[in-house]
Structure formats: C-alpha cells, structure tokens
C-alpha cells in the first residue's frame, strides 16, 4: 500500500546502490520499497545489508521490479551498456527514473532514453550527486555575482584516482561491453559537468581532446583530457584518469574573481564542505604578498548530498504524482548536454585530436 | 674599494628594481653599489628612495655602470627587447648577470646572451624568484619521493591577473617593440617554468597551444595557454592572461600523490608559505568522505624569496671571484629550457595550433 513517500525500486546490487540506499533512508522522502537482481540471493543479501524494511519486495529479476505497480520510481545503477534497455522499459512502465551516469554510450542513446521518459510523463534525473550539495548553490551565487566574480573566462577541472590492478583488469568501468566510455564516462563525466556548471550550461562551440589519452588493451580510455572552447573566448580544460592519485579540482577564473576547490564531487567531509573564493585579488606594495588574500567559506549540511539528490528527485516525483505537475526538464537537459560534450571529446580522440564542433 | 660582498649595479629604474633593491639589502651578501638610468635625475631619485648608501654611484647611462670597474654584477630589469644588447655588453665587461625574465624575445637571443656569459666566465641567473623559496625545495622533496608522490603524470599551472585599462594601453608588457611576448613572456614564463620544475626539467616532446589566445590591437598576446606533452604520456597544461583575476595555481598529480598550491610565484605572505600535499588519497566506506585527507604544510623563511635569490647569485659570484670557481650552469640551462618551450607555444599559435616539436 503506497504512502505519501515515493516508493523506490533498485535495479541491481551495484556498490554505488549501497550509498544510494542509505541516501534514500536519510532523505526521509522515499521508501526502500524493492530491489531486483538476476540472483534473488544477492537481492536478499543486499536488502538485509542496506536497511530495507522487512516489508520490502525482493525480486530475482529487474522485470519484476518494473512490473510492481507500487514502485513509483527506480534507481538504475547498471552498467552503461544496459541503460538503454532498462531505462526505456522503466519509462514505459511509468516508473520515474534516477539513472546513474554516464546516461548512455552516446547521445543517441541518451536521446532514446529521454524521449521515452518524456513520452511517458516520468521524471528523469542522473546520479550526479554534487549538483545537490548546498555548497554548489553557494558557489553558483558567487560565480553569478557580476561584482564579485565578473565574467567567467576559464575553468579547469580534474578528477583522477589510482585504480588498483584488480580494478584495471576486472572492473566494469574498463570493459568495452559494459562501460565502454571508461574513465571518460566515469570520472570525465564530472569534469565536463563541472565545466558546464561554471559556464551556466552554455554549450561550448568546439572541443579538442588532449593528445595523450591512455587506452587499455581492450581499447577503453583509462586517461584523457580536453579543452572546450566558447565563441566568446571562454575556455574549459579537464583531465580525467584512472592512473593517478585521487584528485578532484575545480578552478574557475573570472574577470574579477576566482573560485577554487579540491573536492568538488565528493566533499572531504560529509556534513561540511568548503570552497575558496578570491575577489579582486592584488598584491601588497612591492609585490611582497597578496592583498586581499583568498578566503575560505564553509557550508554545512544536515544530510549528505546524495540524500539531497533523492529529496529533489522525490519532490519532483511527488509533484507529478500528487499534483499532476509536468516533469522538470532541467535535469534531462543537463544530462544531455554533458553527454554531447563527452561524445565530442571521444570523437576528437578518434579523429586524431581535431577540433569537433558541438551541434546540439 | 670593493669589500667581500658583491657590488651590484642596476640598469634602469623599473618598478621591479625597487623590490630587488630591497632584496639586495636584505640578502646581506651584496651592496647596492650603483644605478644607471638614461636620466640621471631618475637614477638619483631611485637611489634615494631605495636605500642605496650615500657612497653609491649614480649614473646617467647604462654604459657607465658597465664601465665601473668596481661593479661585480648587474641586475638588468630592462624591457625584453633591450636584453640582448645590454646583457651581452655586460658579459663582455665581465659583469655577472642577474637578468629579468623573459630572457630574450626568442631562444636565439637567449643563446647569444648565454654564449656571451660563458665566453666571459660570468655567472648568469634569471629573475625567477620563486625558485629560491625554501617552500620550493620542500615541495620538490615531495615530488621526488617515489613512495609519497610516485611518478608525475600531469601538472597544471595558471598565472593570470586583471590588468587595468592603463596597463593594457601603456605598459611595456603590451608593446610589440618592448616586451613583444606579452602575457606569454610575462606570466606564461612562470607557468612554463612551473611545469618544467615539476617535470625535473625534462623537456616535453611537443607543445600545442590552446585555441583561444587573445591579442591586443598591436598583435601582442594578452591571454593564451598550451599543453605540453612528453613521450612517456606525461602532460602539462597552463593558462596565462592579463584579463582575469589574479590567480596562480600549480597542481601536480602523480601516481601516488598530489601537490596543490595557489600562490606558487608570489606567496600570500612574505615570511611563511604553504602547500597542500595528498598521499594515496582514498574514500571512506560508502564514499562519504576522504581518508586520508590532503594536508597543509607551512614553510617559514626569515628573508623573502627574492633576497634568497640574490644570496644564491652572490654565493656563485663570490665563488668565481674569490675561489676561481666556474659559473654554475644550472641557472642558464633552466632559462634556456623555459625559453625553448615558450618559443614552441608561440610557434604553435602562429601555425594555427599545430603540435610543435621541441628540438633542444
């Protein structure tokens, strides 16, 4: 029997689904209603280990989750190559969709998924958690402040981590038939989103990949980078990799201000997160130091960013379900733009580092 | 009558010469012995304003400084286009040479200057002050530690400042006949040096400029960037500009560690400077935070980096003068490598952003 909260079903028992299960509990706006796995034993263990209530439904297939009429929405953390099948089916079954990134193997797949969501009136959102941290809103205020930050001219992002041998050989993110986008899809997604976020989601005119991508034996990207260019001269650059120490930087430089942080995707701590801003920085007499110096700002949050993501998703689902609202287009739009740029980076690599025009 | 300290003459009364005059005083290893300007009144005022002793020589020309037999060494902060004339003449007059960056308008000029220094047995050093901060040595220790940092894979640097209208119209750094290298020579020099420093001065194989340089009406670069590529897959990227808020970042990422700082050229404060290092960074259970987190390290210094630069220069000059030592080749070598890469960035811009091979 449905209550006022959103009843969520999870497809598969991915590691990230453990974090999102906790987020669903913490959100207090959704219920861990069902989980489905190709192995019912795995689903049972997952439900028992991740705080599902005793009444939760445990299924031995993904289909059964989608066929359960009490499931309002699904969270889909399956390998990227399976997204198109299961996301489209979920939409057709009128399930609102919280889909892990990357959304599809290319923007054509993304468009099929988004079209299915639109045709079926369901909310779409991808799993880019940092978008929902209150720090992100606070930083956006700064970037939007013409007096403090001025006009954005350059933004640099970086997300890398050192994968161990087991990951590099066996993780789904290095398998061409599972997550064929490799590091570009996994960590590069965030770098691209960070740049677009700083640029108010204005798409760049063109993208040029850095000439040093690294591929594994199966041809999957495990390290790469690119520059993104806008008509007005703005530039974004990023680097993403499975081969270097965990690093996640975002630096945005405007005509008047600068924004710095080193943990933009996963804050160092769960309940507070900081950023550094500088406004009209200058030097002391004789250039012996800075005046003013950059300053640090800390933003606290009662619940983690992934629980805020679930809350936002459930708020939109609730509006559709209870008030007949239309799905919010912001979230699918951001996913599509991120995919478009990601495709252009991949195309630039494939074309020998040519500039690739972005055609939306 | 010469004492045991190095007697320095300054050619010209540039703003930066005020800072270096103070550094010469603070170094306690050199004497502000002479200053020459095309205007003797300017030279007199400069000497009076900048702590020159009453016995200091004040000349109405650069030649007279070079002809003074008691001048051991000269500091030359003239516009870049004048370097070749005055640096070569100084070397021929057997004056040791502390020359402001950029060294020349291209590496051919640099080679002429360095050859003159070598032929005349004088020490050469460029004015890249941050090389001499004890923080720089401390950071190098970290980067060289295979267990802590591992192998360098990427390094990103950035140096920008917002020039005002007066600067953009009148400063020598935007004049094609004075400092024709513009922002690339002024701020890009440091970005390139920072990358080379992190890479143990191994020259990259090729350089590709970013496709968004900005030129002023006279054709001088006021904003640009590039990527530097090494045969082993290492990549360096930088951005330099006169058009955005004062920002100076260096981020080096290795297989095991990460180095971050936001004030690598001019520390925020004169007597202490920090950097952030991270070693084998990872996530907490469920990726709810970082464990371990990066840590901040502070290095103090009694005298500022530019005084340490003067000390190092005078130590080398003293060894030559008093002990018959040979000039130290490290410093001219670093200047030349920086110029080589700078030339390649310029060539890549001129060739429509083609990859330009570095041939040393």
PDB file of C-alpha atoms in Angstrom, chain A residues 69-253:
ATOM      1  CA  UNK A  69       2.542  -1.382  -9.531  1.00  0.00           C
ATOM      2  CA  UNK A  70       3.566   0.033  -6.143  1.00  0.00           C
ATOM      3  CA  UNK A  71       7.019   1.029  -7.372  1.00  0.00           C
ATOM      4  CA  UNK A  72       6.872   4.781  -8.140  1.00  0.00           C
ATOM      5  CA  UNK A  73      10.431   5.224  -9.276  1.00  0.00           C
ATOM      6  CA  UNK A  74      13.529   3.223  -9.968  1.00  0.00           C
ATOM      7  CA  UNK A  75      17.180   3.836  -9.285  1.00  0.00           C
ATOM      8  CA  UNK A  76      19.269   2.242 -12.024  1.00  0.00           C
ATOM      9  CA  UNK A  77      22.985   1.742 -11.332  1.00  0.00           C
ATOM     10  CA  UNK A  78      23.510  -0.900 -14.021  1.00  0.00           C
ATOM     11  CA  UNK A  79      26.492  -0.862 -16.404  1.00  0.00           C
ATOM     12  CA  UNK A  80      26.108   1.853 -19.034  1.00  0.00           C
ATOM     13  CA  UNK A  81      25.571  -0.555 -21.920  1.00  0.00           C
ATOM     14  CA  UNK A  82      22.415  -1.842 -20.195  1.00  0.00           C
ATOM     15  CA  UNK A  83      20.929   1.614 -19.606  1.00  0.00           C
ATOM     16  CA  UNK A  84      19.092   1.949 -22.877  1.00  0.00           C
ATOM     17  CA  UNK A  85      17.187  -1.315 -22.404  1.00  0.00           C
ATOM     18  CA  UNK A  86      16.255  -0.905 -18.755  1.00  0.00           C
ATOM     19  CA  UNK A  87      15.771   2.838 -18.669  1.00  0.00           C
ATOM     20  CA  UNK A  88      13.417   2.770 -21.641  1.00  0.00           C
ATOM     21  CA  UNK A  89      11.499  -0.161 -20.195  1.00  0.00           C
ATOM     22  CA  UNK A  90      11.234   1.611 -16.838  1.00  0.00           C
ATOM     23  CA  UNK A  91       9.840   4.719 -18.526  1.00  0.00           C
ATOM     24  CA  UNK A  92       7.365   2.628 -20.482  1.00  0.00           C
ATOM     25  CA  UNK A  93       6.222   1.084 -17.212  1.00  0.00           C
ATOM     26  CA  UNK A  94       5.688   4.663 -15.944  1.00  0.00           C
ATOM     27  CA  UNK A  95       8.481   4.496 -13.409  1.00  0.00           C
ATOM     28  CA  UNK A  96      10.259   7.757 -12.666  1.00  0.00           C
ATOM     29  CA  UNK A  97      13.940   7.320 -13.344  1.00  0.00           C
ATOM     30  CA  UNK A  98      17.041   8.091 -11.290  1.00  0.00           C
ATOM     31  CA  UNK A  99      19.752   6.819 -13.603  1.00  0.00           C
ATOM     32  CA  UNK A 100      23.456   6.542 -12.848  1.00  0.00           C
ATOM     33  CA  UNK A 101      25.893   8.410 -15.082  1.00  0.00           C
ATOM     34  CA  UNK A 102      27.002   8.137 -17.774  1.00  0.00           C
ATOM     35  CA  UNK A 103      23.455   8.006 -19.131  1.00  0.00           C
ATOM     36  CA  UNK A 104      24.221   6.154 -22.347  1.00  0.00           C
ATOM     37  CA  UNK A 105      27.114   5.120 -24.529  1.00  0.00           C
ATOM     38  CA  UNK A 106      26.458   8.137 -26.748  1.00  0.00           C
ATOM     39  CA  UNK A 107      24.000  10.996 -27.086  1.00  0.00           C
ATOM     40  CA  UNK A 108      21.802   8.984 -29.467  1.00  0.00           C
ATOM     41  CA  UNK A 109      21.161   6.504 -26.641  1.00  0.00           C
ATOM     42  CA  UNK A 110      20.578   9.377 -24.241  1.00  0.00           C
ATOM     43  CA  UNK A 111      18.007  10.813 -26.621  1.00  0.00           C
ATOM     44  CA  UNK A 112      16.161   7.499 -26.821  1.00  0.00           C
ATOM     45  CA  UNK A 113      16.040   7.294 -23.024  1.00  0.00           C
ATOM     46  CA  UNK A 114      14.941  10.901 -22.585  1.00  0.00           C
ATOM     47  CA  UNK A 115      12.310  10.563 -25.311  1.00  0.00           C
ATOM     48  CA  UNK A 116      10.893   7.508 -23.514  1.00  0.00           C
ATOM     49  CA  UNK A 117      10.743   9.481 -20.255  1.00  0.00           C
ATOM     50  CA  UNK A 118       9.043  12.394 -21.936  1.00  0.00           C
ATOM     51  CA  UNK A 119       6.542  10.224 -23.805  1.00  0.00           C
ATOM     52  CA  UNK A 120       5.587   8.523 -20.556  1.00  0.00           C
ATOM     53  CA  UNK A 121       5.484  11.620 -18.383  1.00  0.00           C
ATOM     54  CA  UNK A 122       8.115  10.389 -15.946  1.00  0.00           C
ATOM     55  CA  UNK A 123      10.785  12.433 -14.219  1.00  0.00           C
ATOM     56  CA  UNK A 124      14.362  11.829 -15.288  1.00  0.00           C
ATOM     57  CA  UNK A 125      17.440  12.653 -13.211  1.00  0.00           C
ATOM     58  CA  UNK A 126      21.003  11.419 -13.389  1.00  0.00           C
ATOM     59  CA  UNK A 127      23.066  10.489 -10.355  1.00  0.00           C
ATOM     60  CA  UNK A 128      25.417  13.497 -10.320  1.00  0.00           C
ATOM     61  CA  UNK A 129      25.239  13.991  -6.567  1.00  0.00           C
ATOM     62  CA  UNK A 130      27.402  17.091  -6.136  1.00  0.00           C
ATOM     63  CA  UNK A 131      24.830  19.152  -8.022  1.00  0.00           C
ATOM     64  CA  UNK A 132      22.617  18.893  -4.928  1.00  0.00           C
ATOM     65  CA  UNK A 133      25.079  19.948  -2.221  1.00  0.00           C
ATOM     66  CA  UNK A 134      24.222  23.349  -0.739  1.00  0.00           C
ATOM     67  CA  UNK A 135      27.849  24.311  -1.337  1.00  0.00           C
ATOM     68  CA  UNK A 136      27.198  24.030  -5.066  1.00  0.00           C
ATOM     69  CA  UNK A 137      24.382  26.584  -4.817  1.00  0.00           C
ATOM     70  CA  UNK A 138      26.563  28.853  -2.683  1.00  0.00           C
ATOM     71  CA  UNK A 139      29.407  28.683  -5.197  1.00  0.00           C
ATOM     72  CA  UNK A 140      26.973  29.379  -8.014  1.00  0.00           C
ATOM     73  CA  UNK A 141      25.875  32.542  -6.214  1.00  0.00           C
ATOM     74  CA  UNK A 142      29.479  33.648  -6.231  1.00  0.00           C
ATOM     75  CA  UNK A 143      30.008  32.829  -9.919  1.00  0.00           C
ATOM     76  CA  UNK A 144      26.801  34.669 -10.793  1.00  0.00           C
ATOM     77  CA  UNK A 145      27.796  37.809  -8.937  1.00  0.00           C
ATOM     78  CA  UNK A 146      28.996  40.255 -11.579  1.00  0.00           C
ATOM     79  CA  UNK A 147      30.572  42.487  -8.919  1.00  0.00           C
ATOM     80  CA  UNK A 148      32.460  39.718  -7.182  1.00  0.00           C
ATOM     81  CA  UNK A 149      33.310  37.250  -9.923  1.00  0.00           C
ATOM     82  CA  UNK A 150      32.745  39.194 -13.117  1.00  0.00           C
ATOM     83  CA  UNK A 151      32.667  37.236 -16.325  1.00  0.00           C
ATOM     84  CA  UNK A 152      33.915  33.636 -16.490  1.00  0.00           C
ATOM     85  CA  UNK A 153      36.978  33.301 -18.711  1.00  0.00           C
ATOM     86  CA  UNK A 154      38.499  29.960 -17.821  1.00  0.00           C
ATOM     87  CA  UNK A 155      37.614  26.878 -15.861  1.00  0.00           C
ATOM     88  CA  UNK A 156      39.749  23.840 -15.166  1.00  0.00           C
ATOM     89  CA  UNK A 157      38.565  20.570 -13.672  1.00  0.00           C
ATOM     90  CA  UNK A 158      40.314  17.350 -12.834  1.00  0.00           C
ATOM     91  CA  UNK A 159      39.115  14.027 -11.467  1.00  0.00           C
ATOM     92  CA  UNK A 160      41.534  11.172 -11.206  1.00  0.00           C
ATOM     93  CA  UNK A 161      42.066   8.196  -8.932  1.00  0.00           C
ATOM     94  CA  UNK A 162      44.632   5.435  -8.879  1.00  0.00           C
ATOM     95  CA  UNK A 163      42.845   2.236  -9.749  1.00  0.00           C
ATOM     96  CA  UNK A 164      44.462  -0.921  -8.442  1.00  0.00           C
ATOM     97  CA  UNK A 165      45.401  -3.881 -10.633  1.00  0.00           C
ATOM     98  CA  UNK A 166      42.141  -5.674  -9.881  1.00  0.00           C
ATOM     99  CA  UNK A 167      40.107  -2.645 -10.992  1.00  0.00           C
ATOM    100  CA  UNK A 168      42.199  -2.180 -14.131  1.00  0.00           C
ATOM    101  CA  UNK A 169      41.634  -5.823 -15.084  1.00  0.00           C
ATOM    102  CA  UNK A 170      38.138  -6.574 -13.863  1.00  0.00           C
ATOM    103  CA  UNK A 171      36.048  -3.506 -13.079  1.00  0.00           C
ATOM    104  CA  UNK A 172      33.052  -2.934 -15.336  1.00  0.00           C
ATOM    105  CA  UNK A 173      34.416   0.583 -15.985  1.00  0.00           C
ATOM    106  CA  UNK A 174      37.277  -0.840 -18.048  1.00  0.00           C
ATOM    107  CA  UNK A 175      35.214  -3.353 -20.030  1.00  0.00           C
ATOM    108  CA  UNK A 176      34.287  -2.341 -23.590  1.00  0.00           C
ATOM    109  CA  UNK A 177      30.991  -4.263 -23.471  1.00  0.00           C
ATOM    110  CA  UNK A 178      29.875  -2.812 -20.115  1.00  0.00           C
ATOM    111  CA  UNK A 179      31.088   0.763 -19.557  1.00  0.00           C
ATOM    112  CA  UNK A 180      32.730   1.363 -22.902  1.00  0.00           C
ATOM    113  CA  UNK A 181      33.362   5.035 -22.092  1.00  0.00           C
ATOM    114  CA  UNK A 182      35.903   4.056 -19.439  1.00  0.00           C
ATOM    115  CA  UNK A 183      37.469   6.909 -17.480  1.00  0.00           C
ATOM    116  CA  UNK A 184      35.817   9.485 -19.731  1.00  0.00           C
ATOM    117  CA  UNK A 185      32.362   8.218 -18.792  1.00  0.00           C
ATOM    118  CA  UNK A 186      33.138   7.532 -15.165  1.00  0.00           C
ATOM    119  CA  UNK A 187      35.297  10.425 -13.944  1.00  0.00           C
ATOM    120  CA  UNK A 188      35.353  12.616 -17.058  1.00  0.00           C
ATOM    121  CA  UNK A 189      31.571  12.975 -16.768  1.00  0.00           C
ATOM    122  CA  UNK A 190      32.045  15.012 -13.603  1.00  0.00           C
ATOM    123  CA  UNK A 191      34.828  17.107 -15.108  1.00  0.00           C
ATOM    124  CA  UNK A 192      32.615  18.010 -18.059  1.00  0.00           C
ATOM    125  CA  UNK A 193      29.610  18.678 -15.838  1.00  0.00           C
ATOM    126  CA  UNK A 194      31.747  20.905 -13.639  1.00  0.00           C
ATOM    127  CA  UNK A 195      32.844  22.976 -16.607  1.00  0.00           C
ATOM    128  CA  UNK A 196      29.282  23.257 -17.968  1.00  0.00           C
ATOM    129  CA  UNK A 197      28.026  24.158 -14.497  1.00  0.00           C
ATOM    130  CA  UNK A 198      30.549  27.004 -14.276  1.00  0.00           C
ATOM    131  CA  UNK A 199      29.563  28.158 -17.778  1.00  0.00           C
ATOM    132  CA  UNK A 200      25.864  28.258 -16.863  1.00  0.00           C
ATOM    133  CA  UNK A 201      25.356  25.235 -19.115  1.00  0.00           C
ATOM    134  CA  UNK A 202      26.109  27.179 -22.243  1.00  0.00           C
ATOM    135  CA  UNK A 203      27.457  24.561 -24.631  1.00  0.00           C
ATOM    136  CA  UNK A 204      30.970  25.165 -25.986  1.00  0.00           C
ATOM    137  CA  UNK A 205      31.360  25.715 -29.688  1.00  0.00           C
ATOM    138  CA  UNK A 206      34.049  23.083 -30.051  1.00  0.00           C
ATOM    139  CA  UNK A 207      36.044  20.507 -28.181  1.00  0.00           C
ATOM    140  CA  UNK A 208      39.617  19.340 -28.721  1.00  0.00           C
ATOM    141  CA  UNK A 209      40.983  16.324 -26.919  1.00  0.00           C
ATOM    142  CA  UNK A 210      44.420  16.410 -25.337  1.00  0.00           C
ATOM    143  CA  UNK A 211      46.880  14.307 -27.296  1.00  0.00           C
ATOM    144  CA  UNK A 212      47.811  11.934 -24.538  1.00  0.00           C
ATOM    145  CA  UNK A 213      44.882   9.586 -23.945  1.00  0.00           C
ATOM    146  CA  UNK A 214      45.742   6.195 -22.496  1.00  0.00           C
ATOM    147  CA  UNK A 215      43.786   3.117 -23.530  1.00  0.00           C
ATOM    148  CA  UNK A 216      43.768  -0.339 -22.013  1.00  0.00           C
ATOM    149  CA  UNK A 217      44.359  -3.421 -24.148  1.00  0.00           C
ATOM    150  CA  UNK A 218      40.667  -3.637 -24.959  1.00  0.00           C
ATOM    151  CA  UNK A 219      40.709  -0.068 -26.300  1.00  0.00           C
ATOM    152  CA  UNK A 220      38.882   1.558 -23.387  1.00  0.00           C
ATOM    153  CA  UNK A 221      40.026   5.056 -22.344  1.00  0.00           C
ATOM    154  CA  UNK A 222      41.652   4.998 -18.927  1.00  0.00           C
ATOM    155  CA  UNK A 223      43.098   8.542 -19.025  1.00  0.00           C
ATOM    156  CA  UNK A 224      42.328  11.575 -21.187  1.00  0.00           C
ATOM    157  CA  UNK A 225      41.614  15.280 -21.246  1.00  0.00           C
ATOM    158  CA  UNK A 226      40.279  18.023 -23.465  1.00  0.00           C
ATOM    159  CA  UNK A 227      39.797  21.711 -23.943  1.00  0.00           C
ATOM    160  CA  UNK A 228      36.356  23.200 -24.515  1.00  0.00           C
ATOM    161  CA  UNK A 229      36.096  26.471 -26.398  1.00  0.00           C
ATOM    162  CA  UNK A 230      33.300  29.013 -26.494  1.00  0.00           C
ATOM    163  CA  UNK A 231      32.732  31.628 -29.145  1.00  0.00           C
ATOM    164  CA  UNK A 232      33.295  34.431 -26.618  1.00  0.00           C
ATOM    165  CA  UNK A 233      36.805  33.176 -25.852  1.00  0.00           C
ATOM    166  CA  UNK A 234      35.990  31.271 -22.678  1.00  0.00           C
ATOM    167  CA  UNK A 235      37.957  28.094 -22.282  1.00  0.00           C
ATOM    168  CA  UNK A 236      37.463  24.990 -20.175  1.00  0.00           C
ATOM    169  CA  UNK A 237      40.084  22.300 -19.711  1.00  0.00           C
ATOM    170  CA  UNK A 238      39.896  18.991 -17.897  1.00  0.00           C
ATOM    171  CA  UNK A 239      41.907  15.914 -17.173  1.00  0.00           C
ATOM    172  CA  UNK A 240      40.495  12.592 -16.013  1.00  0.00           C
ATOM    173  CA  UNK A 241      42.256   9.351 -15.289  1.00  0.00           C
ATOM    174  CA  UNK A 242      42.244   6.000 -13.514  1.00  0.00           C
ATOM    175  CA  UNK A 243      46.018   6.202 -13.247  1.00  0.00           C
ATOM    176  CA  UNK A 244      46.842   8.967 -10.767  1.00  0.00           C
ATOM    177  CA  UNK A 245      46.176   9.801  -7.159  1.00  0.00           C
ATOM    178  CA  UNK A 246      42.642  10.730  -6.159  1.00  0.00           C
ATOM    179  CA  UNK A 247      42.327  14.397  -7.085  1.00  0.00           C
ATOM    180  CA  UNK A 248      39.201  16.423  -7.849  1.00  0.00           C
ATOM    181  CA  UNK A 249      39.787  20.065  -8.595  1.00  0.00           C
ATOM    182  CA  UNK A 250      37.619  22.808  -9.922  1.00  0.00           C
ATOM    183  CA  UNK A 251      39.091  26.238 -10.589  1.00  0.00           C
ATOM    184  CA  UNK A 252      37.000  28.929 -12.247  1.00  0.00           C
ATOM    185  CA  UNK A 253      38.594  32.252 -13.086  1.00  0.00           C
TER     186      UNK A 253
END
